[in-house]
């Protein structure tokens, strides 16, 4: 049995390029400090600068961006197999692109003859940053090829989720289960975006305010969901709007279980999420109803009393299977 790669190893592997990038940025800033204008040209329209940032502020922002982005990728890279691998690859590519761009900003400002307005961003700097990102992404992919990680949401460190068993239902007896789950942070974010959009209507204008307010309403619609389990299978719908919604019939399921889920570690965030091999309605951390579809893909829904929902599904799923020994109907005899 292969030994699973530990979280410490994955964390170190993911953090390595971010740590190197941080050192390079700070050392280069220290070396070039006396040659840098204040403020620096930090945003360019083509090759000509159109945005400026104070010298010290740029150093703090670039360091904070590198550390903050690195922390997010470290959290994501210490979880499940496929997701962790692509988190490492994406993290390496991201830090290559972003760090190269930050280094370019320092270099072109150091070459400015008089003030930051004289700085120019050559096109080849942008091409080089893209190439560095691609190369580092490839390095991350090669680094994870030989790692052994649990490849499914069905286990943590190689262990399966809770055995929920089945409910004791008599022949012909049916039962149903329903719960509503909500996310306070998502609701607050949606409300804040909607209010901000309305507040910006006058000073900024409707072209900015309306999309922002609509985005807030969309986030609000994802913040509360109703989950139902019964003879119709699994249903998940927004508690406020007709959409989004999902329905999975019993015939498309192979089994169900109750398992712990980490939003960042398993799905990279909260809300309705998609990752390789799984779809998630993730409104919080903790227990989740996990349904395995006939094609092997999993659906995870974070909700209280998920063990009861899983047991009910496990009792209903066998009823959709054809009787033992029965042969499929001949298409020619069908009415």
mmCIF file of C-alpha atoms in Angstrom:
data_model
loop_
_atom_site.group_PDB
_atom_site.id
_atom_site.type_symbol
_atom_site.label_atom_id
_atom_site.label_comp_id
_atom_site.label_asym_id
_atom_site.label_seq_id
_atom_site.Cartn_x
_atom_site.Cartn_y
_atom_site.Cartn_z
ATOM 1 C CA UNK A 1 0.000 0.000 0.000
ATOM 2 C CA UNK A 2 1.432 3.353 -1.051
ATOM 3 C CA UNK A 3 2.026 5.945 1.618
ATOM 4 C CA UNK A 4 0.015 9.124 1.170
ATOM 5 C CA UNK A 5 1.910 12.386 0.882
ATOM 6 C CA UNK A 6 1.601 14.343 4.132
ATOM 7 C CA UNK A 7 0.041 17.773 4.397
ATOM 8 C CA UNK A 8 3.323 19.241 5.594
ATOM 9 C CA UNK A 9 5.053 18.115 2.415
ATOM 10 C CA UNK A 10 2.285 19.523 0.237
ATOM 11 C CA UNK A 11 2.292 22.812 2.151
ATOM 12 C CA UNK A 12 6.057 23.191 1.737
ATOM 13 C CA UNK A 13 5.920 22.285 -1.951
ATOM 14 C CA UNK A 14 3.126 24.793 -2.595
ATOM 15 C CA UNK A 15 4.718 27.593 -0.557
ATOM 16 C CA UNK A 16 8.212 27.249 -2.074
ATOM 17 C CA UNK A 17 7.776 29.398 -5.229
ATOM 18 C CA UNK A 18 5.885 32.080 -3.287
ATOM 19 C CA UNK A 19 8.698 32.274 -0.731
ATOM 20 C CA UNK A 20 11.306 32.554 -3.499
ATOM 21 C CA UNK A 21 9.245 35.223 -5.273
ATOM 22 C CA UNK A 22 8.897 37.235 -2.043
ATOM 23 C CA UNK A 23 12.645 37.191 -1.454
ATOM 24 C CA UNK A 24 13.366 38.207 -5.062
ATOM 25 C CA UNK A 25 10.876 41.091 -4.918
ATOM 26 C CA UNK A 26 12.181 42.458 -1.605
ATOM 27 C CA UNK A 27 15.861 42.107 -2.519
ATOM 28 C CA UNK A 28 15.350 43.729 -5.909
ATOM 29 C CA UNK A 29 13.370 46.559 -4.324
ATOM 30 C CA UNK A 30 16.183 47.155 -1.802
ATOM 31 C CA UNK A 31 18.861 47.125 -4.523
ATOM 32 C CA UNK A 32 16.954 49.493 -6.828
ATOM 33 C CA UNK A 33 15.431 51.735 -4.152
ATOM 34 C CA UNK A 34 17.722 54.724 -4.770
ATOM 35 C CA UNK A 35 16.969 54.572 -8.503
ATOM 36 C CA UNK A 36 13.202 54.335 -8.147
ATOM 37 C CA UNK A 37 10.979 57.428 -8.527
ATOM 38 C CA UNK A 38 8.338 58.135 -5.902
ATOM 39 C CA UNK A 39 5.575 57.449 -6.822
ATOM 40 C CA UNK A 40 6.175 54.522 -9.193
ATOM 41 C CA UNK A 41 4.350 53.863 -12.440
ATOM 42 C CA UNK A 42 2.357 50.729 -11.597
ATOM 43 C CA UNK A 43 -0.329 50.548 -14.298
ATOM 44 C CA UNK A 44 0.211 50.868 -18.025
ATOM 45 C CA UNK A 45 -2.082 51.527 -20.982
ATOM 46 C CA UNK A 46 -0.096 49.595 -23.533
ATOM 47 C CA UNK A 47 3.464 50.756 -22.886
ATOM 48 C CA UNK A 48 2.620 54.174 -21.358
ATOM 49 C CA UNK A 49 1.917 54.542 -17.607
ATOM 50 C CA UNK A 50 -1.534 55.703 -16.522
ATOM 51 C CA UNK A 51 -1.511 54.725 -12.823
ATOM 52 C CA UNK A 52 0.942 55.453 -10.009
ATOM 53 C CA UNK A 53 1.618 54.150 -6.467
ATOM 54 C CA UNK A 54 3.916 55.396 -3.700
ATOM 55 C CA UNK A 55 7.252 53.593 -3.483
ATOM 56 C CA UNK A 56 6.752 52.214 0.037
ATOM 57 C CA UNK A 57 3.125 51.426 -0.688
ATOM 58 C CA UNK A 58 4.111 49.390 -3.745
ATOM 59 C CA UNK A 59 6.598 47.354 -1.709
ATOM 60 C CA UNK A 60 3.963 46.608 0.938
ATOM 61 C CA UNK A 61 1.267 45.776 -1.614
ATOM 62 C CA UNK A 62 3.485 43.473 -3.671
ATOM 63 C CA UNK A 63 4.662 41.625 -0.548
ATOM 64 C CA UNK A 64 1.096 41.351 0.750
ATOM 65 C CA UNK A 65 -0.162 40.091 -2.612
ATOM 66 C CA UNK A 66 2.512 37.398 -2.768
ATOM 67 C CA UNK A 67 2.007 36.259 0.835
ATOM 68 C CA UNK A 68 -1.805 36.362 0.665
ATOM 69 C CA UNK A 69 -2.023 34.492 -2.636
ATOM 70 C CA UNK A 70 0.506 31.963 -1.386
ATOM 71 C CA UNK A 71 -1.506 31.344 1.791
ATOM 72 C CA UNK A 72 -4.666 30.616 -0.218
ATOM 73 C CA UNK A 73 -2.882 28.154 -2.481
ATOM 74 C CA UNK A 74 -1.213 26.455 0.502
ATOM 75 C CA UNK A 75 -4.646 25.880 2.061
ATOM 76 C CA UNK A 76 -5.976 24.459 -1.188
ATOM 77 C CA UNK A 77 -2.869 22.386 -1.883
ATOM 78 C CA UNK A 78 -3.015 20.399 1.347
ATOM 79 C CA UNK A 79 -6.312 18.647 0.610
ATOM 80 C CA UNK A 80 -7.652 16.039 -1.810
ATOM 81 C CA UNK A 81 -5.696 14.502 -4.648
ATOM 82 C CA UNK A 82 -6.843 15.908 -8.010
ATOM 83 C CA UNK A 83 -7.809 19.259 -6.533
ATOM 84 C CA UNK A 84 -4.495 19.490 -4.637
ATOM 85 C CA UNK A 85 -2.466 18.690 -7.739
ATOM 86 C CA UNK A 86 -4.163 21.356 -9.820
ATOM 87 C CA UNK A 87 -3.877 23.820 -6.930
ATOM 88 C CA UNK A 88 -0.108 23.336 -6.968
ATOM 89 C CA UNK A 89 0.068 23.680 -10.761
ATOM 90 C CA UNK A 90 -2.148 26.777 -10.748
ATOM 91 C CA UNK A 91 -0.234 28.258 -7.804
ATOM 92 C CA UNK A 92 3.118 27.837 -9.532
ATOM 93 C CA UNK A 93 1.789 29.390 -12.734
ATOM 94 C CA UNK A 94 0.151 32.265 -10.849
ATOM 95 C CA UNK A 95 3.217 33.197 -8.845
ATOM 96 C CA UNK A 96 5.372 33.023 -11.980
ATOM 97 C CA UNK A 97 3.093 35.427 -13.834
ATOM 98 C CA UNK A 98 2.444 37.848 -10.940
ATOM 99 C CA UNK A 99 6.013 37.956 -9.615
ATOM 100 C CA UNK A 100 7.386 38.518 -13.117
ATOM 101 C CA UNK A 101 4.986 41.421 -13.603
ATOM 102 C CA UNK A 102 6.003 42.971 -10.258
ATOM 103 C CA UNK A 103 9.682 42.603 -11.115
ATOM 104 C CA UNK A 104 9.048 44.243 -14.501
ATOM 105 C CA UNK A 105 7.421 47.213 -12.770
ATOM 106 C CA UNK A 106 10.535 47.730 -10.663
ATOM 107 C CA UNK A 107 12.888 47.380 -13.617
ATOM 108 C CA UNK A 108 11.075 49.804 -15.932
ATOM 109 C CA UNK A 109 10.772 52.390 -13.161
ATOM 110 C CA UNK A 110 14.483 52.112 -12.391
ATOM 111 C CA UNK A 111 15.182 52.878 -16.051
ATOM 112 C CA UNK A 112 12.995 56.008 -16.062
ATOM 113 C CA UNK A 113 15.192 59.009 -16.893
ATOM 114 C CA UNK A 114 13.461 61.621 -14.759
ATOM 115 C CA UNK A 115 10.085 60.667 -13.282
ATOM 116 C CA UNK A 116 7.694 57.721 -13.260
ATOM 117 C CA UNK A 117 5.848 59.224 -16.255
ATOM 118 C CA UNK A 118 8.960 58.456 -18.319
ATOM 119 C CA UNK A 119 8.722 54.716 -17.581
ATOM 120 C CA UNK A 120 7.763 52.422 -20.450
ATOM 121 C CA UNK A 121 6.593 48.789 -20.310
ATOM 122 C CA UNK A 122 7.955 46.930 -23.350
ATOM 123 C CA UNK A 123 5.751 44.235 -24.840
ATOM 124 C CA UNK A 124 8.453 41.632 -24.396
ATOM 125 C CA UNK A 125 8.171 42.044 -20.597
ATOM 126 C CA UNK A 126 4.549 40.892 -20.756
ATOM 127 C CA UNK A 127 5.419 37.989 -23.031
ATOM 128 C CA UNK A 128 8.238 36.989 -20.684
ATOM 129 C CA UNK A 129 5.867 37.067 -17.674
ATOM 130 C CA UNK A 130 3.439 34.742 -19.491
ATOM 131 C CA UNK A 131 6.263 32.367 -20.404
ATOM 132 C CA UNK A 132 7.544 32.299 -16.820
ATOM 133 C CA UNK A 133 4.033 31.479 -15.616
ATOM 134 C CA UNK A 134 3.705 28.615 -18.105
ATOM 135 C CA UNK A 135 7.133 27.213 -17.261
ATOM 136 C CA UNK A 136 6.528 27.339 -13.509
ATOM 137 C CA UNK A 137 3.111 25.735 -13.983
ATOM 138 C CA UNK A 138 4.876 22.893 -15.826
ATOM 139 C CA UNK A 139 7.373 22.633 -12.959
ATOM 140 C CA UNK A 140 4.480 22.323 -10.501
ATOM 141 C CA UNK A 141 2.888 19.591 -12.613
ATOM 142 C CA UNK A 142 6.156 17.643 -12.782
ATOM 143 C CA UNK A 143 6.672 18.062 -9.034
ATOM 144 C CA UNK A 144 3.310 16.462 -8.243
ATOM 145 C CA UNK A 145 3.468 13.570 -10.714
ATOM 146 C CA UNK A 146 5.091 11.178 -8.249
ATOM 147 C CA UNK A 147 3.050 12.228 -5.223
ATOM 148 C CA UNK A 148 0.432 9.827 -3.880
ATOM 149 C CA UNK A 149 -2.709 11.589 -2.670
ATOM 150 C CA UNK A 150 -6.274 10.437 -1.971
ATOM 151 C CA UNK A 151 -8.042 11.075 -5.283
ATOM 152 C CA UNK A 152 -11.635 11.214 -4.114
ATOM 153 C CA UNK A 153 -13.829 13.188 -1.830
ATOM 154 C CA UNK A 154 -14.792 9.803 -0.369
ATOM 155 C CA UNK A 155 -11.924 9.684 2.070
ATOM 156 C CA UNK A 156 -9.655 11.733 4.289
ATOM 157 C CA UNK A 157 -6.059 10.516 4.328
ATOM 158 C CA UNK A 158 -7.222 7.238 2.839
ATOM 159 C CA UNK A 159 -10.171 6.661 5.237
ATOM 160 C CA UNK A 160 -13.727 6.290 3.999
ATOM 161 C CA UNK A 161 -16.567 8.453 5.232
ATOM 162 C CA UNK A 162 -19.153 7.443 7.818
ATOM 163 C CA UNK A 163 -21.158 4.281 7.139
ATOM 164 C CA UNK A 164 -24.727 5.540 7.272
ATOM 165 C CA UNK A 165 -26.446 2.200 6.592
ATOM 166 C CA UNK A 166 -30.106 2.219 5.542
ATOM 167 C CA UNK A 167 -33.468 3.130 6.998
ATOM 168 C CA UNK A 168 -35.859 0.304 7.831
ATOM 169 C CA UNK A 169 -38.609 0.850 5.264
ATOM 170 C CA UNK A 170 -41.322 -1.728 4.596
ATOM 171 C CA UNK A 171 -42.064 -2.829 1.040
ATOM 172 C CA UNK A 172 -43.896 -0.051 -0.737
ATOM 173 C CA UNK A 173 -43.314 2.396 2.125
ATOM 174 C CA UNK A 174 -41.949 5.780 1.135
ATOM 175 C CA UNK A 175 -40.398 8.579 3.141
ATOM 176 C CA UNK A 176 -39.084 12.059 2.568
ATOM 177 C CA UNK A 177 -36.480 14.316 4.146
ATOM 178 C CA UNK A 178 -35.908 18.053 3.753
ATOM 179 C CA UNK A 179 -33.629 20.666 5.279
ATOM 180 C CA UNK A 180 -32.670 24.260 4.577
ATOM 181 C CA UNK A 181 -29.071 25.407 4.886
ATOM 182 C CA UNK A 182 -27.748 28.954 4.666
ATOM 183 C CA UNK A 183 -24.441 30.812 4.636
ATOM 184 C CA UNK A 184 -24.227 33.999 6.695
ATOM 185 C CA UNK A 185 -20.973 35.214 5.061
ATOM 186 C CA UNK A 186 -22.384 34.734 1.540
ATOM 187 C CA UNK A 187 -25.596 36.515 2.499
ATOM 188 C CA UNK A 188 -23.656 39.443 3.970
ATOM 189 C CA UNK A 189 -21.432 39.625 0.899
ATOM 190 C CA UNK A 190 -24.436 39.639 -1.416
ATOM 191 C CA UNK A 191 -26.195 42.300 0.643
ATOM 192 C CA UNK A 192 -23.041 44.438 0.764
ATOM 193 C CA UNK A 193 -22.617 44.254 -3.027
ATOM 194 C CA UNK A 194 -26.269 45.131 -3.615
ATOM 195 C CA UNK A 195 -26.127 48.109 -1.233
ATOM 196 C CA UNK A 196 -22.808 49.266 -2.703
ATOM 197 C CA UNK A 197 -24.285 49.115 -6.198
ATOM 198 C CA UNK A 198 -27.218 51.295 -5.156
ATOM 199 C CA UNK A 199 -24.920 53.732 -3.346
ATOM 200 C CA UNK A 200 -22.698 54.138 -6.428
ATOM 201 C CA UNK A 201 -25.609 54.865 -8.767
ATOM 202 C CA UNK A 202 -25.289 58.649 -8.432
ATOM 203 C CA UNK A 203 -21.528 59.276 -8.052
ATOM 204 C CA UNK A 204 -20.352 56.600 -10.508
ATOM 205 C CA UNK A 205 -23.305 55.955 -12.784
ATOM 206 C CA UNK A 206 -25.720 53.155 -13.665
ATOM 207 C CA UNK A 207 -23.326 51.247 -15.969
ATOM 208 C CA UNK A 208 -21.280 50.334 -12.876
ATOM 209 C CA UNK A 209 -24.004 50.364 -10.227
ATOM 210 C CA UNK A 210 -26.499 48.036 -11.936
ATOM 211 C CA UNK A 211 -24.085 45.130 -12.618
ATOM 212 C CA UNK A 212 -22.769 45.415 -9.050
ATOM 213 C CA UNK A 213 -26.263 45.320 -7.567
ATOM 214 C CA UNK A 214 -27.248 42.374 -9.784
ATOM 215 C CA UNK A 215 -24.099 40.543 -8.702
ATOM 216 C CA UNK A 216 -25.126 41.103 -5.088
ATOM 217 C CA UNK A 217 -28.590 39.647 -5.750
ATOM 218 C CA UNK A 218 -27.004 36.659 -7.490
ATOM 219 C CA UNK A 219 -24.741 35.994 -4.495
ATOM 220 C CA UNK A 220 -27.779 36.295 -2.204
ATOM 221 C CA UNK A 221 -29.612 33.649 -4.242
ATOM 222 C CA UNK A 222 -26.693 31.246 -3.708
ATOM 223 C CA UNK A 223 -26.548 31.879 0.047
ATOM 224 C CA UNK A 224 -29.560 29.758 1.053
ATOM 225 C CA UNK A 225 -30.617 26.379 -0.335
ATOM 226 C CA UNK A 226 -33.336 23.804 0.302
ATOM 227 C CA UNK A 227 -32.344 20.132 0.101
ATOM 228 C CA UNK A 228 -34.924 17.381 -0.356
ATOM 229 C CA UNK A 229 -34.503 13.604 -0.442
ATOM 230 C CA UNK A 230 -37.248 11.138 -1.359
ATOM 231 C CA UNK A 231 -38.605 8.864 -4.098
ATOM 232 C CA UNK A 232 -37.747 11.579 -6.610
ATOM 233 C CA UNK A 233 -34.079 11.409 -5.646
ATOM 234 C CA UNK A 234 -32.002 14.373 -4.490
ATOM 235 C CA UNK A 235 -33.212 17.916 -5.072
ATOM 236 C CA UNK A 236 -31.305 21.109 -4.316
ATOM 237 C CA UNK A 237 -32.775 24.530 -5.045
ATOM 238 C CA UNK A 238 -32.286 28.136 -4.093
ATOM 239 C CA UNK A 239 -34.537 29.013 -1.169
ATOM 240 C CA UNK A 240 -35.270 32.442 -2.678
ATOM 241 C CA UNK A 241 -35.373 32.022 -6.474
ATOM 242 C CA UNK A 242 -36.444 29.361 -9.004
ATOM 243 C CA UNK A 243 -32.821 29.097 -10.099
ATOM 244 C CA UNK A 244 -30.260 27.722 -9.501
ATOM 245 C CA UNK A 245 -31.508 24.202 -8.817
ATOM 246 C CA UNK A 246 -30.366 20.612 -9.234
ATOM 247 C CA UNK A 247 -32.202 17.283 -9.321
ATOM 248 C CA UNK A 248 -30.595 13.844 -9.364
ATOM 249 C CA UNK A 249 -32.953 10.845 -9.799
ATOM 250 C CA UNK A 250 -32.451 7.656 -7.780
ATOM 251 C CA UNK A 251 -31.686 5.709 -10.959
ATOM 252 C CA UNK A 252 -28.605 7.903 -11.477
ATOM 253 C CA UNK A 253 -27.158 7.127 -8.011
ATOM 254 C CA UNK A 254 -25.016 4.250 -6.791
ATOM 255 C CA UNK A 255 -24.663 5.136 -3.090
ATOM 256 C CA UNK A 256 -24.800 7.934 -0.533
ATOM 257 C CA UNK A 257 -22.835 8.757 2.607
ATOM 258 C CA UNK A 258 -22.240 11.460 5.210
ATOM 259 C CA UNK A 259 -18.754 12.953 5.263
ATOM 260 C CA UNK A 260 -16.933 16.051 6.479
ATOM 261 C CA UNK A 261 -16.150 18.680 3.834
ATOM 262 C CA UNK A 262 -13.749 21.617 3.895
ATOM 263 C CA UNK A 263 -14.890 24.453 1.578
ATOM 264 C CA UNK A 264 -11.403 25.711 0.686
ATOM 265 C CA UNK A 265 -9.651 22.372 0.842
ATOM 266 C CA UNK A 266 -12.179 20.340 -1.135
ATOM 267 C CA UNK A 267 -13.776 22.889 -3.467
ATOM 268 C CA UNK A 268 -11.692 26.055 -3.322
ATOM 269 C CA UNK A 269 -14.437 28.160 -1.752
ATOM 270 C CA UNK A 270 -18.107 28.506 -0.895
ATOM 271 C CA UNK A 271 -21.240 28.423 -3.047
ATOM 272 C CA UNK A 272 -22.145 26.145 -5.969
ATOM 273 C CA UNK A 273 -18.774 24.712 -6.929
ATOM 274 C CA UNK A 274 -17.389 22.364 -9.587
ATOM 275 C CA UNK A 275 -14.071 20.545 -9.426
ATOM 276 C CA UNK A 276 -12.699 17.464 -11.211
ATOM 277 C CA UNK A 277 -14.855 14.493 -10.186
ATOM 278 C CA UNK A 278 -17.291 16.373 -7.956
ATOM 279 C CA UNK A 279 -19.928 19.089 -7.744
ATOM 280 C CA UNK A 280 -20.554 20.846 -4.450
ATOM 281 C CA UNK A 281 -23.234 23.015 -2.897
ATOM 282 C CA UNK A 282 -20.934 24.275 -0.165
ATOM 283 C CA UNK A 283 -22.411 26.859 2.197
ATOM 284 C CA UNK A 284 -20.283 26.036 5.252
ATOM 285 C CA UNK A 285 -17.719 23.551 6.553
ATOM 286 C CA UNK A 286 -18.634 20.332 8.351
ATOM 287 C CA UNK A 287 -20.876 17.380 7.563
ATOM 288 C CA UNK A 288 -22.210 16.919 4.067
ATOM 289 C CA UNK A 289 -24.464 14.578 2.178
ATOM 290 C CA UNK A 290 -22.308 13.017 -0.549
ATOM 291 C CA UNK A 291 -24.044 11.195 -3.394
ATOM 292 C CA UNK A 292 -22.079 9.050 -5.800
ATOM 293 C CA UNK A 293 -23.591 9.024 -9.277
ATOM 294 C CA UNK A 294 -23.623 6.042 -11.619
ATOM 295 C CA UNK A 295 -20.825 7.632 -13.680
ATOM 296 C CA UNK A 296 -18.592 7.894 -10.595
ATOM 297 C CA UNK A 297 -18.948 11.653 -10.138
ATOM 298 C CA UNK A 298 -19.850 12.872 -6.646
ATOM 299 C CA UNK A 299 -22.231 15.555 -5.426
ATOM 300 C CA UNK A 300 -21.613 17.057 -1.986
ATOM 301 C CA UNK A 301 -24.156 19.184 -0.118
ATOM 302 C CA UNK A 302 -23.252 20.603 3.286
ATOM 303 C CA UNK A 303 -26.316 20.181 5.518
ATOM 304 C CA UNK A 304 -27.303 19.110 9.038
ATOM 305 C CA UNK A 305 -28.519 15.545 9.630
ATOM 306 C CA UNK A 306 -26.820 14.391 6.434
ATOM 307 C CA UNK A 307 -26.499 10.838 7.821
ATOM 308 C CA UNK A 308 -30.294 10.451 7.841
ATOM 309 C CA UNK A 309 -30.555 11.740 4.276
ATOM 310 C CA UNK A 310 -27.835 9.345 3.131
ATOM 311 C CA UNK A 311 -29.483 6.385 4.897
ATOM 312 C CA UNK A 312 -32.820 7.190 3.240
ATOM 313 C CA UNK A 313 -31.201 7.372 -0.197
ATOM 314 C CA UNK A 314 -29.385 4.068 0.401
ATOM 315 C CA UNK A 315 -32.777 2.518 1.206
ATOM 316 C CA UNK A 316 -34.454 3.939 -1.899
ATOM 317 C CA UNK A 317 -31.697 3.425 -4.485
ATOM 318 C CA UNK A 318 -32.037 -0.417 -4.647
ATOM 319 C CA UNK A 319 -35.724 -0.030 -5.552
ATOM 320 C CA UNK A 320 -34.709 1.445 -8.906
ATOM 321 C CA UNK A 321 -32.643 -1.626 -9.847
ATOM 322 C CA UNK A 322 -34.318 -4.197 -12.175
ATOM 323 C CA UNK A 323 -35.399 -7.478 -10.520
ATOM 324 C CA UNK A 324 -32.710 -10.151 -10.367
ATOM 325 C CA UNK A 325 -32.717 -12.372 -13.456
ATOM 326 C CA UNK A 326 -34.981 -10.081 -15.457
ATOM 327 C CA UNK A 327 -34.060 -9.453 -19.061
ATOM 328 C CA UNK A 328 -34.300 -6.077 -20.753
ATOM 329 C CA UNK A 329 -37.413 -5.612 -22.817
ATOM 330 C CA UNK A 330 -37.144 -6.258 -26.548
ATOM 331 C CA UNK A 331 -37.630 -2.999 -28.370
ATOM 332 C CA UNK A 332 -39.737 -4.811 -30.980
ATOM 333 C CA UNK A 333 -42.369 -5.830 -28.398
ATOM 334 C CA UNK A 334 -42.821 -2.393 -26.885
ATOM 335 C CA UNK A 335 -46.147 -0.679 -27.625
#
